[in-house]
mmCIF file of C-alpha atoms in Angstrom:
data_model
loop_
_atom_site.group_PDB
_atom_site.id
_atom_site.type_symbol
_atom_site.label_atom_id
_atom_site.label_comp_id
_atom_site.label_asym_id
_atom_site.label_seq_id
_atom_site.Cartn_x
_atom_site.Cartn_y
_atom_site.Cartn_z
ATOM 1 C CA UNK A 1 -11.173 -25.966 -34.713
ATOM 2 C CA UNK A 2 -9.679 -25.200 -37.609
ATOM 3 C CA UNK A 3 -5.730 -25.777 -37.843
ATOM 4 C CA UNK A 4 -6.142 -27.877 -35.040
ATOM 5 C CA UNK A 5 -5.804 -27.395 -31.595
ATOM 6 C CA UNK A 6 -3.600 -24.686 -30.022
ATOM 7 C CA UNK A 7 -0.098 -25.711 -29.200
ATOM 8 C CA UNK A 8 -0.797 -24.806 -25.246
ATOM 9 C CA UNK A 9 -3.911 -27.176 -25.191
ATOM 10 C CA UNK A 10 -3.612 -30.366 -23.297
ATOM 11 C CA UNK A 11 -5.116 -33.229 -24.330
ATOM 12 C CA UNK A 12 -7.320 -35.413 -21.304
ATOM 13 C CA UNK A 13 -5.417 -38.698 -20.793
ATOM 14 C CA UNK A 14 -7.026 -41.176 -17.671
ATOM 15 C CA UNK A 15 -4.940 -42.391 -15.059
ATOM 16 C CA UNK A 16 -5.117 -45.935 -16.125
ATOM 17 C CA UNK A 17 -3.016 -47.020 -12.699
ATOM 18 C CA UNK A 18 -0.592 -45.826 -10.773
ATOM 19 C CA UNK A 19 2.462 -47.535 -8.895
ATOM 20 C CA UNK A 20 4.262 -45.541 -5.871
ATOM 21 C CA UNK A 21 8.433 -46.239 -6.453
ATOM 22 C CA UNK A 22 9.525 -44.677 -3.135
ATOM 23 C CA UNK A 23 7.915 -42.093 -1.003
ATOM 24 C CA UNK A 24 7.700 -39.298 -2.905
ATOM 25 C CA UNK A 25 8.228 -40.792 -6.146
ATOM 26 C CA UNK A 26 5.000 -42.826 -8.436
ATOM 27 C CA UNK A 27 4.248 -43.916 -12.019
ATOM 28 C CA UNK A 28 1.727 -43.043 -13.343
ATOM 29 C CA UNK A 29 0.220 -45.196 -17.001
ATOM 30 C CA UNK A 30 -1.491 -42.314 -18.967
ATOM 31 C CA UNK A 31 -4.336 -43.244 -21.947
ATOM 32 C CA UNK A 32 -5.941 -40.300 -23.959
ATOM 33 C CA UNK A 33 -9.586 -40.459 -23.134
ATOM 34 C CA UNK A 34 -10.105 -40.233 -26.793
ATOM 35 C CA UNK A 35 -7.466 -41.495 -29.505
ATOM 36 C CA UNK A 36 -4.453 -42.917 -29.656
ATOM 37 C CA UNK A 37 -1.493 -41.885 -27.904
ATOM 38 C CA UNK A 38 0.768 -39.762 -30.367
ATOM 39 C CA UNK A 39 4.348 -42.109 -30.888
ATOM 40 C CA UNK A 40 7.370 -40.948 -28.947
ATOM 41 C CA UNK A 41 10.909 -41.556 -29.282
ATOM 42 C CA UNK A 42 13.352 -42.570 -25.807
ATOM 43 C CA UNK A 43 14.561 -39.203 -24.209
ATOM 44 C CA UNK A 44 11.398 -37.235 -25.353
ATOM 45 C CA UNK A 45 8.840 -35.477 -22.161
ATOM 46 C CA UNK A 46 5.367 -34.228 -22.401
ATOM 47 C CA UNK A 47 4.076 -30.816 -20.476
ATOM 48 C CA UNK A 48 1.938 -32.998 -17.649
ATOM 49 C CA UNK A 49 -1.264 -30.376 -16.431
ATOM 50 C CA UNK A 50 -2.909 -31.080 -13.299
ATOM 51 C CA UNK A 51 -6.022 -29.171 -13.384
ATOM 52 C CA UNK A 52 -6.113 -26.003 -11.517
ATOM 53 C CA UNK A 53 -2.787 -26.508 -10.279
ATOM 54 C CA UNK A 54 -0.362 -26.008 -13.145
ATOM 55 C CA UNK A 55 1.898 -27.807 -15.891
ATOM 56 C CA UNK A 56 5.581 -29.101 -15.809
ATOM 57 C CA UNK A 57 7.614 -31.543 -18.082
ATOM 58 C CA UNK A 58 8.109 -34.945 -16.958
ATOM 59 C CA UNK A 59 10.126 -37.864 -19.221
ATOM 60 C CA UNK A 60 8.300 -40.381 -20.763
ATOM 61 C CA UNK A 61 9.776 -43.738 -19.050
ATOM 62 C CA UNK A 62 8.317 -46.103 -20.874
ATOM 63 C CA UNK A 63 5.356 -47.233 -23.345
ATOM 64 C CA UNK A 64 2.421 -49.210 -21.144
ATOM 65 C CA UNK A 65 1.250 -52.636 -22.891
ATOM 66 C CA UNK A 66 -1.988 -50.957 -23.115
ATOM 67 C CA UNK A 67 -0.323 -48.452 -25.480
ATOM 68 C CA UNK A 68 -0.219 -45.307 -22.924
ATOM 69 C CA UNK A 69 2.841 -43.353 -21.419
ATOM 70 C CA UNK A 70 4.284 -44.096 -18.343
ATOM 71 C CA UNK A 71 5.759 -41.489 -16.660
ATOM 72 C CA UNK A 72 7.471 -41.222 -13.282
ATOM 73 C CA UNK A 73 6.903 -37.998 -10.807
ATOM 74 C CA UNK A 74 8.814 -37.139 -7.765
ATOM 75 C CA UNK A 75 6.847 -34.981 -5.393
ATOM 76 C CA UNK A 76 8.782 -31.571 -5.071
ATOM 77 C CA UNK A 77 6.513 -29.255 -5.840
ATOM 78 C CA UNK A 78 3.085 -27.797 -5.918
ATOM 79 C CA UNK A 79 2.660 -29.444 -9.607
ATOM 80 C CA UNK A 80 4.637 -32.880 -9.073
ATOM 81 C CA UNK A 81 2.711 -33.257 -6.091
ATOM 82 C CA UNK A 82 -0.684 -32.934 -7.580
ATOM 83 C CA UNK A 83 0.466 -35.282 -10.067
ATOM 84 C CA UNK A 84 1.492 -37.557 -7.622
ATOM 85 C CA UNK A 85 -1.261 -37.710 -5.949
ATOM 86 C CA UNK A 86 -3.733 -38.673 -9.275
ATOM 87 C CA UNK A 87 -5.932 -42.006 -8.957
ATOM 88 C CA UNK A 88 -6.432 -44.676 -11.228
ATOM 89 C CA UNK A 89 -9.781 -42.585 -13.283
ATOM 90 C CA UNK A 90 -8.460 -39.257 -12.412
ATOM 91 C CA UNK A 91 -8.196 -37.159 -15.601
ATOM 92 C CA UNK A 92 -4.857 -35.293 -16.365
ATOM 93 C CA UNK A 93 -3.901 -33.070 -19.598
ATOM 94 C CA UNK A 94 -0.832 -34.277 -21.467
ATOM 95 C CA UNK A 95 0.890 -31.725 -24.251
ATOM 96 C CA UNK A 96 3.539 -33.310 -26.650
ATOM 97 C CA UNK A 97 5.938 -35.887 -27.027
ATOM 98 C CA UNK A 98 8.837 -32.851 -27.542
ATOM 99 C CA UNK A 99 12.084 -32.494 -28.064
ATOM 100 C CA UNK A 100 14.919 -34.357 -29.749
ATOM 101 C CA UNK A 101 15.527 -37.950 -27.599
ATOM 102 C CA UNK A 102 18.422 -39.967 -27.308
ATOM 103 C CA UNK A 103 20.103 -41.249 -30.430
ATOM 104 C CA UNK A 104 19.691 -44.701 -30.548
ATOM 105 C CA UNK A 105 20.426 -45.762 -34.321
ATOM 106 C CA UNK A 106 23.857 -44.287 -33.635
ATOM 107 C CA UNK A 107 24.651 -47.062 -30.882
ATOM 108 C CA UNK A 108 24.941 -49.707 -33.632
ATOM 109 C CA UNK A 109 27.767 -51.771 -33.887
ATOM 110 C CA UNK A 110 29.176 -50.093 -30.731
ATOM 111 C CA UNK A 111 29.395 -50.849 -26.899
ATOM 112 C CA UNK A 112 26.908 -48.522 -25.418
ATOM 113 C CA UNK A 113 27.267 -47.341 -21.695
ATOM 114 C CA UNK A 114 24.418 -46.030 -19.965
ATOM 115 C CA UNK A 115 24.979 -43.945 -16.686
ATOM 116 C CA UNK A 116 21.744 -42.947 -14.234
ATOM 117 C CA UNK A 117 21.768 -40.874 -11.156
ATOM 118 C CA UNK A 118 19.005 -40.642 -9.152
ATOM 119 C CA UNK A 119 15.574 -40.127 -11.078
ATOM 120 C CA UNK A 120 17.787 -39.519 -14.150
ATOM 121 C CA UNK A 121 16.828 -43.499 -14.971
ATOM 122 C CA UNK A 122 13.646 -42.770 -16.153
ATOM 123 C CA UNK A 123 14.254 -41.003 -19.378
ATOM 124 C CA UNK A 124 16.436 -43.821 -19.435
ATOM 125 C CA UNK A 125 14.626 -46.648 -19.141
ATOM 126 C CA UNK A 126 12.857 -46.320 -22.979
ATOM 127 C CA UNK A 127 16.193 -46.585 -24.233
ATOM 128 C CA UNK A 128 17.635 -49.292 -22.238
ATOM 129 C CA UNK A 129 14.562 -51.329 -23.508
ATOM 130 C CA UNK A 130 14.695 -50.313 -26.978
ATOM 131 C CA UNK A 131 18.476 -51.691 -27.064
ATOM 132 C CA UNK A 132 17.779 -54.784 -25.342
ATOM 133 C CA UNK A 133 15.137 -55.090 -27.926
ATOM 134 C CA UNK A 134 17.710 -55.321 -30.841
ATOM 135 C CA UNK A 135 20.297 -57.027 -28.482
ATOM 136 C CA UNK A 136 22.033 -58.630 -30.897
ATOM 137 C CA UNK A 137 22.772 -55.022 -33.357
ATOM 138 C CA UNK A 138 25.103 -53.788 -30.240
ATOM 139 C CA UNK A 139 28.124 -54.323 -28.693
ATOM 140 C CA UNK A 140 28.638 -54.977 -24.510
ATOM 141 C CA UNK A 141 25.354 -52.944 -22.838
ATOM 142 C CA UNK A 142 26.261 -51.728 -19.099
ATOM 143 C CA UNK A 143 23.825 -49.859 -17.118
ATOM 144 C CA UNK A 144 25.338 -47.553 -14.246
ATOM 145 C CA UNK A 145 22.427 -46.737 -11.698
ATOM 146 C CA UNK A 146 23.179 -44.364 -8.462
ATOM 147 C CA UNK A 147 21.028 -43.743 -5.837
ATOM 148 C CA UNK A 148 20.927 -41.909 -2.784
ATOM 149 C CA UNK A 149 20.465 -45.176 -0.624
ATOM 150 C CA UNK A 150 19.200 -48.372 -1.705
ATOM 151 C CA UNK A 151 15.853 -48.455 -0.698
ATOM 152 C CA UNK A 152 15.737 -45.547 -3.287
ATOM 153 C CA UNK A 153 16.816 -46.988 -6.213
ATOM 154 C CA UNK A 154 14.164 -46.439 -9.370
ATOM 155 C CA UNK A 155 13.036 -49.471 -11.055
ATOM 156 C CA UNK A 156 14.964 -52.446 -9.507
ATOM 157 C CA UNK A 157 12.757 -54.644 -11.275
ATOM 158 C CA UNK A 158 14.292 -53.334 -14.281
ATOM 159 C CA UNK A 159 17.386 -53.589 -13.403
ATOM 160 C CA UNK A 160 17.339 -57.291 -12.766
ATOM 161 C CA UNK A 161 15.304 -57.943 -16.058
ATOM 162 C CA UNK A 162 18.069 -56.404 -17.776
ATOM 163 C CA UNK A 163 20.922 -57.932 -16.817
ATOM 164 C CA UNK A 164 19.201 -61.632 -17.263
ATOM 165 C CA UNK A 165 18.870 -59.956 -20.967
ATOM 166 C CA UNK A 166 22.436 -59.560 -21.272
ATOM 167 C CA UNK A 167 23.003 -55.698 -20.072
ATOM 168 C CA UNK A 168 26.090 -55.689 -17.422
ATOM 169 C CA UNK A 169 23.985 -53.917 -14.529
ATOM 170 C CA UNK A 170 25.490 -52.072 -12.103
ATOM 171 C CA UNK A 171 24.318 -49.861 -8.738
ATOM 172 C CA UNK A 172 26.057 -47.579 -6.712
ATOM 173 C CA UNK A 173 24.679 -45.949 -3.693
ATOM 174 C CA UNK A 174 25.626 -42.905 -1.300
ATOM 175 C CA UNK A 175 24.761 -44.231 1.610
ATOM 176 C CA UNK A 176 24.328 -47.790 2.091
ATOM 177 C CA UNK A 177 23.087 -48.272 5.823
ATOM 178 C CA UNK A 178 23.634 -51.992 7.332
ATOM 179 C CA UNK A 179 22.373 -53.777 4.588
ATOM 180 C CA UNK A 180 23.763 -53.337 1.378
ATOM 181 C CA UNK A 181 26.874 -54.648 0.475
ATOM 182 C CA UNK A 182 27.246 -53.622 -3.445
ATOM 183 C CA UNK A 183 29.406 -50.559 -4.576
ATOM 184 C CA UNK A 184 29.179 -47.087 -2.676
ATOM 185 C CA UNK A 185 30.438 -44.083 -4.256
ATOM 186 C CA UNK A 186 30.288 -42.407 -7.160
ATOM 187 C CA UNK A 187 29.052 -43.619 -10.047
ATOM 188 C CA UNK A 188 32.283 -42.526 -12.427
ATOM 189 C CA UNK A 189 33.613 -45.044 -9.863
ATOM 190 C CA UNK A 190 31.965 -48.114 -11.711
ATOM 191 C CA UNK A 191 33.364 -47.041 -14.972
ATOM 192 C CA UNK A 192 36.890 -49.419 -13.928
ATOM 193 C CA UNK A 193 34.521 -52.091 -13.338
ATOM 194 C CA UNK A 194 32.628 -52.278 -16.594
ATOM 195 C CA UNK A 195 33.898 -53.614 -19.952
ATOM 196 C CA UNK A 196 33.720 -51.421 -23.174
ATOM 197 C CA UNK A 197 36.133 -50.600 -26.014
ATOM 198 C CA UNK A 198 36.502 -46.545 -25.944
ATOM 199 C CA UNK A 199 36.873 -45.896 -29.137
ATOM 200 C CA UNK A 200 34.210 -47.797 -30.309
ATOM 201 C CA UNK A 201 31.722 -46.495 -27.538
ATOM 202 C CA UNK A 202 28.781 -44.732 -26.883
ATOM 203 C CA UNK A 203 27.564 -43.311 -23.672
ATOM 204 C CA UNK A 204 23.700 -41.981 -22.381
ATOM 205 C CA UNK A 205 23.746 -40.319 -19.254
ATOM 206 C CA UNK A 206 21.177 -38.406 -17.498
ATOM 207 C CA UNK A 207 20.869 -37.160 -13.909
ATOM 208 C CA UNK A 208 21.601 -34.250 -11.756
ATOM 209 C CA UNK A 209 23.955 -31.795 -13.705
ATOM 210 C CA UNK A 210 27.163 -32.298 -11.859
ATOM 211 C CA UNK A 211 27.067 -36.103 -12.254
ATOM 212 C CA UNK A 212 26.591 -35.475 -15.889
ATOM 213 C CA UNK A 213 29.112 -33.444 -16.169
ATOM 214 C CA UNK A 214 31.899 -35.697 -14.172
ATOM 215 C CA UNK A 215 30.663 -38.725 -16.162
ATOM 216 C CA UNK A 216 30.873 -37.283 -19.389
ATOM 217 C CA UNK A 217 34.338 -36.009 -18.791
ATOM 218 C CA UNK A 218 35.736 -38.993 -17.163
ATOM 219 C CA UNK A 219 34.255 -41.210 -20.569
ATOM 220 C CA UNK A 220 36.164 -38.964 -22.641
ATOM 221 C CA UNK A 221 39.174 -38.574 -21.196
ATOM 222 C CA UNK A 222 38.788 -42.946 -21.449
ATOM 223 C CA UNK A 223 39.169 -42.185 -24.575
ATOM 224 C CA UNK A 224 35.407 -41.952 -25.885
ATOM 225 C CA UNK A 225 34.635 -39.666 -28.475
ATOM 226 C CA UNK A 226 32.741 -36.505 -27.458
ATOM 227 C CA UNK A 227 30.035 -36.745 -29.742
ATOM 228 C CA UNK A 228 29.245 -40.304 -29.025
ATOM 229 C CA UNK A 229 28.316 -39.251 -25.356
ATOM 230 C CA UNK A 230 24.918 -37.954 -24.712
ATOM 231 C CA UNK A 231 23.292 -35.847 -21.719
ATOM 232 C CA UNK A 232 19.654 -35.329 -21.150
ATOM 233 C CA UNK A 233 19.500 -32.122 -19.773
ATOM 234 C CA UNK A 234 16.627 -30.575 -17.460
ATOM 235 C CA UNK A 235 15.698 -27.133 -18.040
ATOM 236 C CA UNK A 236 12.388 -24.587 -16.845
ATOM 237 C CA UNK A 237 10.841 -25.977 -19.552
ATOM 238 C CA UNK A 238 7.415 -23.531 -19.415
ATOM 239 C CA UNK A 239 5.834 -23.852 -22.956
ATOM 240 C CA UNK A 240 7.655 -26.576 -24.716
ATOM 241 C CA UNK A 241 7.461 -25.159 -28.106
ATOM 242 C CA UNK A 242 10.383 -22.297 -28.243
ATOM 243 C CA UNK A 243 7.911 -19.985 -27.638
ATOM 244 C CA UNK A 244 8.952 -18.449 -24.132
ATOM 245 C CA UNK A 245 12.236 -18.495 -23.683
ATOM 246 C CA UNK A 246 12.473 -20.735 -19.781
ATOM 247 C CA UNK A 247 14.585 -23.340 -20.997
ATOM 248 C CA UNK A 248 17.387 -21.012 -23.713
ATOM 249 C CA UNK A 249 20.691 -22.275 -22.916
ATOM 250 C CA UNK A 250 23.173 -20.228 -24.658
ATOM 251 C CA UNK A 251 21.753 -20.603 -28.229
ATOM 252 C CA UNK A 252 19.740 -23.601 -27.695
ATOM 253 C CA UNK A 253 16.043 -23.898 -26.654
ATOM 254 C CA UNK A 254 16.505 -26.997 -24.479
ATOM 255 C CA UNK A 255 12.716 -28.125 -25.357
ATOM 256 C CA UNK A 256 13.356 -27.993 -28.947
ATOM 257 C CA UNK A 257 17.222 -28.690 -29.466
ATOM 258 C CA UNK A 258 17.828 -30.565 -26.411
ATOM 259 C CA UNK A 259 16.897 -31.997 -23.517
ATOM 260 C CA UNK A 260 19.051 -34.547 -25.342
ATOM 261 C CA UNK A 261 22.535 -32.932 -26.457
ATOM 262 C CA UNK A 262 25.921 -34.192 -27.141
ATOM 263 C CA UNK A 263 28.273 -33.903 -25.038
ATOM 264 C CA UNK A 264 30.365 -31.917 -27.991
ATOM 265 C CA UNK A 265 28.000 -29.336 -28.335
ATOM 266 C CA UNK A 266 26.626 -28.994 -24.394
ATOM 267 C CA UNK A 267 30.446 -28.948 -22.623
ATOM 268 C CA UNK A 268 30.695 -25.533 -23.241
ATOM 269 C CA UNK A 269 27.113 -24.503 -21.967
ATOM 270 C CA UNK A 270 27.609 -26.400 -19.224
ATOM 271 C CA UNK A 271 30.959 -24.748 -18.095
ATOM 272 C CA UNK A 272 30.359 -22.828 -14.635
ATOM 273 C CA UNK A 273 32.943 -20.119 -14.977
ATOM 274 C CA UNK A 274 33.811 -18.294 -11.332
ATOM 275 C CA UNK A 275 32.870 -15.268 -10.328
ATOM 276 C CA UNK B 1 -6.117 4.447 -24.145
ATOM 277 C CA UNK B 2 -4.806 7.124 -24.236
ATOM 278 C CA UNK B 3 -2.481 9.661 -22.148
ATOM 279 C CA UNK B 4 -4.500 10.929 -18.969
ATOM 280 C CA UNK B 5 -2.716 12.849 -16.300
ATOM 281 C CA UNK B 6 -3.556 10.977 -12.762
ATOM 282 C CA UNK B 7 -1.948 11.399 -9.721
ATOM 283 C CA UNK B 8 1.023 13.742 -10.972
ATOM 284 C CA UNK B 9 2.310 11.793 -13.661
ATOM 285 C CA UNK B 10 0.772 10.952 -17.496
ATOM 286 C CA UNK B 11 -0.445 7.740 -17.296
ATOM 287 C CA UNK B 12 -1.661 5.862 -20.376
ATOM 288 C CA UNK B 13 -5.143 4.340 -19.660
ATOM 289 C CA UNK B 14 -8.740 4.478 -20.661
ATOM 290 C CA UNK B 15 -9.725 8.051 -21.907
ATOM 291 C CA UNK B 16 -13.006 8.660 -21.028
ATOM 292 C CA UNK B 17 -13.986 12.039 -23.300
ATOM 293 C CA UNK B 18 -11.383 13.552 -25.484
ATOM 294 C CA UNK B 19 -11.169 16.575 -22.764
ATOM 295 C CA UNK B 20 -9.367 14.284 -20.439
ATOM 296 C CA UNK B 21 -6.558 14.202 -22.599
ATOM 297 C CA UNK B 22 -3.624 15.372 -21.159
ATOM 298 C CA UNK B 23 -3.658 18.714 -23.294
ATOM 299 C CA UNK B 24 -1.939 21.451 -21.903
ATOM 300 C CA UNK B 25 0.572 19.340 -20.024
ATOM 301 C CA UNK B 26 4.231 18.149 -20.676
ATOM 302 C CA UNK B 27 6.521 15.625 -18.559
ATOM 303 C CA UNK B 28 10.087 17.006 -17.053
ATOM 304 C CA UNK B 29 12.207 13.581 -16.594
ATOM 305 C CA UNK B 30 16.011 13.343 -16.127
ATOM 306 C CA UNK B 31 17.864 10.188 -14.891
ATOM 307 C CA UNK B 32 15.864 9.144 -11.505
ATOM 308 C CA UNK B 33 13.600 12.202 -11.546
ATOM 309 C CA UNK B 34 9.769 12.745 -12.549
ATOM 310 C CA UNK B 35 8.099 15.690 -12.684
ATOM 311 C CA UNK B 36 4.627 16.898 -14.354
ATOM 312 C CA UNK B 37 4.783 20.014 -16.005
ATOM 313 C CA UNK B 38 2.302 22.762 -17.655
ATOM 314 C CA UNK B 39 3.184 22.927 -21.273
ATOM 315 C CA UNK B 40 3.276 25.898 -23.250
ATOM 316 C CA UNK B 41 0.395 25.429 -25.578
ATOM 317 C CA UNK B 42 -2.677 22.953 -25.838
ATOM 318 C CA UNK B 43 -0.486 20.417 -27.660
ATOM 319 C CA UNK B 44 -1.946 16.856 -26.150
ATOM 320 C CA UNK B 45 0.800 14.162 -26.981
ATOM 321 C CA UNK B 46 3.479 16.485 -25.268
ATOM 322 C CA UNK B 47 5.474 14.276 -22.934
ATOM 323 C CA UNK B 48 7.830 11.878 -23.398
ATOM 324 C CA UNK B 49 7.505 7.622 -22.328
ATOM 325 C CA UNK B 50 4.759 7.228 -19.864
ATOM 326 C CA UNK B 51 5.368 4.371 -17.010
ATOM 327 C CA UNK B 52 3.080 2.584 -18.865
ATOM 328 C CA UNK B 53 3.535 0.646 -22.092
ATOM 329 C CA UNK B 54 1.138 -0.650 -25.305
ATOM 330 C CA UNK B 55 2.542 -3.469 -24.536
ATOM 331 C CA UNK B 56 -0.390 -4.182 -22.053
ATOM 332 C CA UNK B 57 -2.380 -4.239 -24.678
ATOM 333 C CA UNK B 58 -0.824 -5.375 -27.514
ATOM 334 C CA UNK B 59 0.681 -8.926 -25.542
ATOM 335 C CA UNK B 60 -1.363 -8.872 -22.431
ATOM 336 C CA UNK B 61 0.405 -10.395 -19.441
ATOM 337 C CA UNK B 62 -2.384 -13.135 -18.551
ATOM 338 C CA UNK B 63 -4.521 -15.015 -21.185
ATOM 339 C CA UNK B 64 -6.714 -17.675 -20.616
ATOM 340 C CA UNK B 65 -5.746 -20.477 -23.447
ATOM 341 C CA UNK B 66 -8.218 -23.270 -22.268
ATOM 342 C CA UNK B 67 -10.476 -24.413 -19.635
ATOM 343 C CA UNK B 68 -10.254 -28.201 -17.828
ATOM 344 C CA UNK B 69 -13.302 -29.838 -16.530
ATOM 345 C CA UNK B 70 -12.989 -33.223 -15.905
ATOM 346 C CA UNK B 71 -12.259 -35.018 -19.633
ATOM 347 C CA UNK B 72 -13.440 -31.708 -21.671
ATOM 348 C CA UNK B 73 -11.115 -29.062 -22.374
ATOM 349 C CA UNK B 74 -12.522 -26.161 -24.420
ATOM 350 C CA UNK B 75 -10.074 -23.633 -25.735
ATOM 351 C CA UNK B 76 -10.909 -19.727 -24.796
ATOM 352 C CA UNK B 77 -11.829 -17.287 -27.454
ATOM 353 C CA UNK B 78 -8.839 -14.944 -27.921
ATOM 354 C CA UNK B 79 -10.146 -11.947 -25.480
ATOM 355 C CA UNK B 80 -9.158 -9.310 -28.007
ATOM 356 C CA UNK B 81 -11.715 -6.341 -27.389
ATOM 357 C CA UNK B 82 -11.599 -3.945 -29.942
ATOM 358 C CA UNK B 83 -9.090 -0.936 -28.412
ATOM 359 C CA UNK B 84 -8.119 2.899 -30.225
ATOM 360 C CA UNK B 85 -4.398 3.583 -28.717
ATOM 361 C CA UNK B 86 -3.770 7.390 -29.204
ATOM 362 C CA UNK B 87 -0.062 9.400 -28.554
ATOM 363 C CA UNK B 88 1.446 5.630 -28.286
ATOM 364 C CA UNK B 89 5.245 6.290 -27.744
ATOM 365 C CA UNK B 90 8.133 4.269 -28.809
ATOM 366 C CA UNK B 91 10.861 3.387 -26.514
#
């Protein structure tokens, strides 16, 4: 076609495998049936079709050895759920990389602190990996996972590979039932417990909104600068290409400008005023 | 498309002949109130905003982009049929 395909068309990718995380939550490795997969930079999503059922954006959490995406889906809708239920040979469309990911050239030379609730690991878990890569370019690494309860907890695999790589690893859970015995609480809670030098500090944090919103103010008012603290934010992201208008926040497109936004520019827009 | 006078009101839709014009009628509307009215004269584009819109027409609601079987995806042909809107009004 000429000037290539439309910006709406999804390109096949195979389910190359697929690994359940908890009950309503699975992996899925992605390969375009034809080509390569486009590059993608930590914090970026795709628009994820399941045929005859509909399209959502999902993070990409990681980059398969095999060269494809791996994304994580939770099950909590008609889409998700489709997704989740894919096969290893089932064919999906994938639109994208998009948006502007987490700034990871800026965490040179600093102490970086990276806070997850919930599924907000995934978008995550590229840039955990892509520090741990370079260990040796960054200050103290700490990881801050939350989770519901512990048999929820995304990627504890991960987790344990990264702190034998040097990160200072860290899980908090709401409720802990008989077994666990780590933190439970909050996870602004394990900010006394980790090491890091505020003013020369950098902060990724991504999970539900009011999390966000008490981590990023409790790491500033620590004393770390505003712009050095970065929130992936999740929006109705509907075309992905500022076309339709789902995702505006204030004067941002959150598929274009965001999902990741400092903390400087996304207080404000964040701010739920009362009635 | 053009304006047609159906069920009471002028409606803007497919215009069969040019005598189905809504010629000879005119549109009474305050705030909250409707009403179809005979015009004084033959003129045919004498009424005011119609419920309906161009807009139908000019960014249709529902458009198929592409279709998914299995690994092929084929993108749809823009469905743009060719279309004459007469007495369009602007709002």
């Amino acid at each position: 076609m000429i000037g290539g395909p439309h910006p709406m068309t999804p390109a096949p990718y195979r389910v190359r495998s697929r690994r359940p995380d908890r009950a309503d939550t699975v992996t899925l490795t992605l390969e375009p049936v034809r080509g390569d997969c486009p590059p993608f930079r930590p914090g970026q999503f795709t628009m994820l079709y399941a045929p005859g059922v509909g399209e959502i954006a999902v993070s990409i959490s990681g980059r398969a050895r095999s060269g494809g995406y791996t994304q994580t889906i939770r099950a909590v809708g008609a889409v998700s759920a489709a997704l989740c239920g894919k096969r290893p040979g089932d064919v999906v469309g994938v639109r994208g990389p998009y948006g502007r990911g987490w700034d990871v050239p800026a965490a040179a030379g600093l102490d970086v602190v990276v806070v997850a609730g919930g599924l907000g690991l995934a978008p995550l878990r590229p840039l955990v990996r892509a520090l741990l890569r370079e260990r040796p370019r960054h200050g103290r690494i700490s990881v801050i996972a939350g989770s519901r309860a512990p048999g929820l907890l995304l990627y504890p695999q991960d987790l344990a590979r990264w702190a034998r790589q040097g990160a200072d690893v860290r899980v908090t859970v709401d409720h802990p039932g008989h077994t666990w015995r780590g933190p439970v609480g909050l996870v602004t809670r394990l900010l006394d417990r980790i090491v890091f030098e505020p003013r020369r500090t950098c902060a990724f944090v991504c999970g539900p909104e009011p999390m966000m919103r008490a981590a990023a103010a409790e790491l500033v008012r620590r004393g770390v600068a505003p712009g050095r603290v970065e929130l992936s934010l999740e929006r109705n992201m509907k075309c992905a290409v500022t076309r339709c208008g789902h995702c505006q926040l204030g004067p941002l497109f959150v598929c274009e400008d965001g999902p990741v936004l400092r903390y400087d520019r996304a207080a404000g827009l964040l701010e739920v005023r009362e009635l | 498309m053009g304006p047609v006078v159906r069920e009471r009101v002028i409606r803007f839709e497919e215009v069969p002949s040019a005598d189905r014009l809504a010629g000879g009628w005119t549109d009474v509307q305050e705030p909250g109130r409707y009403r179809l009215a005979e015009g004084a004269d033959e003129m045919i584009f004498s009424f005011a905003a119609s419920p309906d819109s161009a807009k139908r027409y000019t960014q249709p609601p529902r458009q198929t982009l592409f279709r998914m079987r299995g690994e092929h995806v084929e993108e749809a042909e823009p469905d743009a049929p060719r279309v004459a809107l007469l007495g369009v009004r602007a709002t």
